[in-house]
Coordinates of C-alpha atoms in Angstrom, one line a residue:
M30 CA -11.7 18.8 18.1
N31 CA -10.4 17.6 15.3
N32 CA -8.4 19.5 12.9
Y33 CA -10.0 18.7 8.8
T34 CA -9.6 20.9 5.7
I35 CA -12.2 21.3 3.3
G36 CA -11.9 20.7 -0.2
I37 CA -13.9 21.5 -3.5
T38 CA -13.4 20.5 -6.8
T39 CA -14.0 23.0 -9.4
F40 CA -14.1 24.2 -12.8
S41 CA -15.3 27.2 -14.9
K42 CA -18.6 26.2 -16.2
R43 CA -19.6 26.0 -12.5
F44 CA -18.7 29.5 -10.7
E45 CA -22.5 29.8 -9.7
F46 CA -22.4 26.5 -7.5
V47 CA -18.7 27.0 -5.8
N48 CA -19.6 30.6 -5.2
N49 CA -22.9 29.2 -3.7
L50 CA -21.2 26.4 -2.0
V51 CA -18.5 28.4 0.0
K52 CA -20.5 30.7 1.3
Q53 CA -23.4 28.2 2.9
I54 CA -19.7 26.2 4.3
R55 CA -18.6 29.7 6.0
L56 CA -22.2 30.3 7.6
F57 CA -21.2 27.1 9.7
N58 CA -18.0 26.2 9.5
N59 CA -14.7 28.1 9.4
N60 CA -11.9 25.6 8.6
K61 CA -9.2 25.9 5.9
I62 CA -10.8 25.5 2.8
I63 CA -8.5 24.2 -0.7
I64 CA -10.5 24.6 -3.9
A65 CA -8.8 22.6 -6.4
I66 CA -9.9 24.7 -10.3
N67 CA -9.3 22.4 -13.4
G68 CA -8.2 23.1 -16.6
E69 CA -9.5 23.9 -20.3
K70 CA -8.7 22.1 -23.4
N71 CA -5.3 23.3 -24.7
G72 CA -5.1 25.8 -21.4
N73 CA -7.7 28.0 -22.8
F74 CA -8.3 29.3 -18.9
P75 CA -11.1 32.5 -18.9
E76 CA -9.6 35.4 -17.4
D77 CA -13.2 36.6 -16.3
Y78 CA -13.3 33.4 -14.2
R79 CA -10.2 33.7 -12.9
K80 CA -10.6 37.2 -11.4
N81 CA -14.1 35.9 -10.4
I82 CA -13.3 33.4 -8.5
L83 CA -9.8 34.6 -7.0
N84 CA -12.6 37.2 -5.5
L85 CA -14.7 34.8 -4.1
C86 CA -11.5 33.5 -2.3
S87 CA -10.5 36.6 -0.8
S88 CA -13.7 37.5 0.2
F89 CA -13.5 34.6 3.2
D90 CA -10.0 34.5 5.5
K91 CA -8.7 30.8 4.8
V92 CA -10.0 29.8 1.5
Y93 CA -6.9 28.7 -0.9
P94 CA -7.2 28.4 -4.2
F95 CA -4.9 26.0 -6.8
F96 CA -5.9 26.6 -10.7
Y97 CA -4.6 24.3 -13.5
I98 CA -4.9 25.8 -16.6
E99 CA -5.6 22.6 -18.6
T100 CA -7.5 20.3 -18.0
R101 CA -6.8 17.4 -15.2
G102 CA -8.9 14.5 -13.8
L103 CA -9.9 14.3 -10.8
C104 CA -8.2 12.1 -9.1
K105 CA -5.7 14.6 -10.1
L106 CA -7.7 17.9 -8.3
W107 CA -8.6 15.2 -5.1
N108 CA -4.6 14.8 -4.5
T109 CA -4.1 18.7 -5.2
I110 CA -6.3 19.3 -2.0
L111 CA -4.8 16.3 0.1
I112 CA -1.0 17.5 -0.3
N113 CA -2.0 21.0 -0.1
S114 CA -3.6 20.2 3.1
D115 CA -1.7 21.1 6.6
S116 CA -5.0 18.7 7.9
H117 CA -4.5 14.6 8.5
N118 CA -8.0 14.6 7.6
S119 CA -9.6 16.6 5.0
M120 CA -13.0 16.4 4.0
I121 CA -13.7 16.5 0.3
L122 CA -16.9 18.1 -1.8
N123 CA -17.7 18.6 -5.2
D124 CA -18.9 21.7 -6.0
D125 CA -22.8 20.7 -6.9
L126 CA -23.7 20.2 -3.9
E127 CA -25.9 22.5 -0.7
I128 CA -25.2 22.6 2.7
Y129 CA -28.3 24.6 5.0
S130 CA -27.6 23.0 8.2
D131 CA -24.1 22.4 10.4
N132 CA -24.8 18.8 10.4
I133 CA -22.3 17.5 8.1
F134 CA -19.5 19.8 10.4
R135 CA -21.2 18.2 13.7
E136 CA -21.0 14.3 12.3
T137 CA -17.6 14.7 10.8
E138 CA -16.2 15.8 14.0
S139 CA -17.8 13.3 15.6
H140 CA -17.0 10.2 12.9
L141 CA -13.1 11.4 12.9
N142 CA -13.0 9.9 16.7
S143 CA -14.8 6.7 16.0
S144 CA -13.6 3.5 15.7
Q145 CA -16.0 3.2 12.7
Y146 CA -13.4 5.4 10.6
Q147 CA -10.1 3.6 8.8
G148 CA -9.5 6.5 6.9
L149 CA -11.8 6.5 3.7
T150 CA -15.6 7.8 4.4
K151 CA -18.6 8.5 2.4
I152 CA -20.8 10.8 3.3
N153 CA -24.5 10.0 2.4
N154 CA -23.2 6.6 0.4
S155 CA -21.8 8.5 -2.1
F156 CA -18.1 10.4 -3.7
S157 CA -20.3 13.5 -4.3
H158 CA -19.2 14.1 -0.4
F159 CA -16.3 12.2 1.6
I160 CA -13.9 12.3 4.4
V161 CA -10.0 10.6 4.0
N162 CA -6.9 10.3 5.6
K163 CA -3.3 12.2 4.6
P164 CA -1.5 9.3 6.2
L165 CA -3.7 6.7 4.4
M166 CA -3.0 7.7 1.5
D167 CA 0.8 8.6 1.9
R168 CA 1.3 4.8 2.8
I169 CA -0.8 3.4 -0.1
G170 CA 0.0 5.8 -2.9
Y171 CA -3.3 8.4 -3.4
F172 CA -6.0 8.5 -5.9
D173 CA -4.5 6.7 -9.4
E174 CA -3.5 10.4 -11.5
R175 CA -3.5 7.5 -14.8
L176 CA -7.3 7.8 -14.3
L177 CA -7.2 11.3 -16.4
G178 CA -10.7 12.0 -17.0
F179 CA -13.9 11.6 -15.0
G180 CA -15.3 8.2 -13.4
E181 CA -14.0 4.8 -12.0
E182 CA -12.1 6.3 -9.2
D183 CA -13.7 5.7 -7.0
G184 CA -14.8 2.1 -7.3
D185 CA -10.5 1.7 -7.8
I186 CA -9.5 3.5 -4.1
V187 CA -12.1 1.2 -2.8
Y188 CA -11.1 -1.9 -4.1
R189 CA -7.4 -1.2 -3.3
L190 CA -8.2 -0.8 0.3
L191 CA -11.0 -4.1 0.2
K192 CA -8.0 -5.7 -0.5
L193 CA -5.6 -4.3 2.4
G194 CA -8.4 -5.5 4.3
M195 CA -9.9 -2.2 5.7
S196 CA -13.5 -1.2 5.6
I197 CA -15.2 2.0 3.9
S198 CA -17.8 3.5 6.2
N199 CA -20.6 5.4 5.3
M200 CA -21.9 8.8 7.1
P201 CA -25.2 9.5 7.1
V202 CA -26.5 13.5 7.3
N203 CA -28.7 15.3 6.8
G204 CA -29.0 18.9 6.1
V205 CA -27.1 18.3 2.8
N206 CA -27.7 17.9 -1.0
N207 CA -26.5 16.9 -4.2
I208 CA -28.1 19.1 -7.0
V209 CA -26.1 16.4 -9.7
S210 CA -25.6 19.0 -12.1
D211 CA -24.8 17.7 -15.9
T212 CA -22.6 20.4 -16.7
R213 CA -19.1 18.8 -17.9
H214 CA -15.9 19.2 -20.0
D215 CA -17.7 19.6 -23.7
H216 CA -14.3 17.7 -24.8
I217 CA -14.0 14.8 -23.0
E218 CA -15.5 12.1 -24.8
S219 CA -18.6 10.0 -22.8
G220 CA -18.0 6.3 -22.3
I221 CA -21.0 5.8 -20.3
G222 CA -23.1 8.6 -19.6
K223 CA -20.7 11.4 -18.3
Y224 CA -18.4 9.8 -17.2
S225 CA -15.4 9.4 -19.7
K226 CA -14.1 6.9 -22.6
F227 CA -10.7 7.2 -20.9
N228 CA -11.3 6.4 -17.9
R229 CA -13.1 3.4 -18.7
D230 CA -10.8 1.9 -21.1
Y231 CA -7.7 2.4 -19.1
I232 CA -9.7 0.7 -15.5
Y233 CA -10.6 -2.3 -17.5
N234 CA -8.0 -2.7 -20.4
Q235 CA -4.9 -1.4 -18.9
K236 CA -4.7 -1.8 -14.9
Y237 CA -7.3 -4.6 -14.2
S238 CA -8.3 -7.7 -16.1
P239 CA -12.1 -8.4 -15.5
N240 CA -13.8 -10.8 -16.3
L241 CA -17.0 -9.1 -17.7
S242 CA -19.8 -10.4 -19.8
S243 CA -21.0 -7.0 -20.7
P244 CA -18.2 -3.6 -20.9
H245 CA -21.5 -2.1 -18.9
Q246 CA -21.1 -4.0 -15.6
G247 CA -19.4 -2.5 -12.7
M248 CA -16.2 -3.1 -11.2
F249 CA -17.4 -5.1 -8.4
D250 CA -19.5 -7.1 -10.6
S251 CA -16.7 -9.7 -11.1
P252 CA -13.9 -10.7 -9.8
M253 CA -10.7 -8.2 -10.9
D254 CA -6.7 -9.1 -11.7
Q255 CA -4.8 -6.8 -11.3
K256 CA -2.2 -5.9 -13.9
L257 CA -0.6 -2.3 -13.3
E258 CA 0.5 -1.9 -9.6
D259 CA -1.0 1.1 -8.1
I260 CA 0.7 5.0 -7.9
N261 CA 2.8 5.4 -5.6
N262 CA 4.7 8.8 -6.1
Y263 CA 2.6 12.1 -7.2
P264 CA 2.7 13.3 -9.8
T265 CA 3.1 11.1 -13.3
E266 CA 3.3 14.2 -15.2
K267 CA 4.9 11.8 -18.1
F268 CA 1.4 9.9 -18.3
F269 CA -0.7 12.8 -18.2
Q270 CA 1.5 14.6 -21.4
K271 CA 1.8 11.2 -23.2
N272 CA -2.1 11.0 -23.1
K273 CA -4.1 14.0 -22.9
G274 CA -4.8 14.4 -26.2
K275 CA -6.4 11.1 -26.1
L276 CA -9.5 12.3 -23.9

């Protein structure tokens, strides 16, 4: 049997989501769970939420919370799960998912043993839930934590892997429902939809040099020239401290 960690990203406005998700997981699976908990603007972390999430984690075996006091980007949360996992592979989940069968866990066991898996696999063609290999991330440099907000993380890592000649596989599975919650941090300036302007500006104006006819096109609609090197070390605190006021 393949050993893998289950990682969940969440924040204070979504307690009911993560509460339900952890309970659903434990109906079918007893793997270690790491919950990366995002902070709030200016470190105003709500104490009632802290107590609730600790009570949730202590209600089950092998559920480990990691708190951030200030708001951090999704890449930071994903990296936190991977760095702190003692498994080679991790299944990363958004908190706004419903799991109502053991299919996702059975299919993951099978997929990790298959030739399709090269270190990054989307589940149901979505980065709301995906499988990633820690030794691979050690080699290529982890998710780019200079993406301080939310959005563009998936396009960036896929682009980097494609440049290495690697394929990103997809694992279709039944028994998982993406709720697609629009609940988000109030103080993050939006670029397109719920995705942050900071991340789009960083991708299109700093890290890459795209030849785009429209600022609303996606990363792969046009060839990209990379201007900044990928992150090789974890974490990138100097960049965070310098730019966190721009979110």
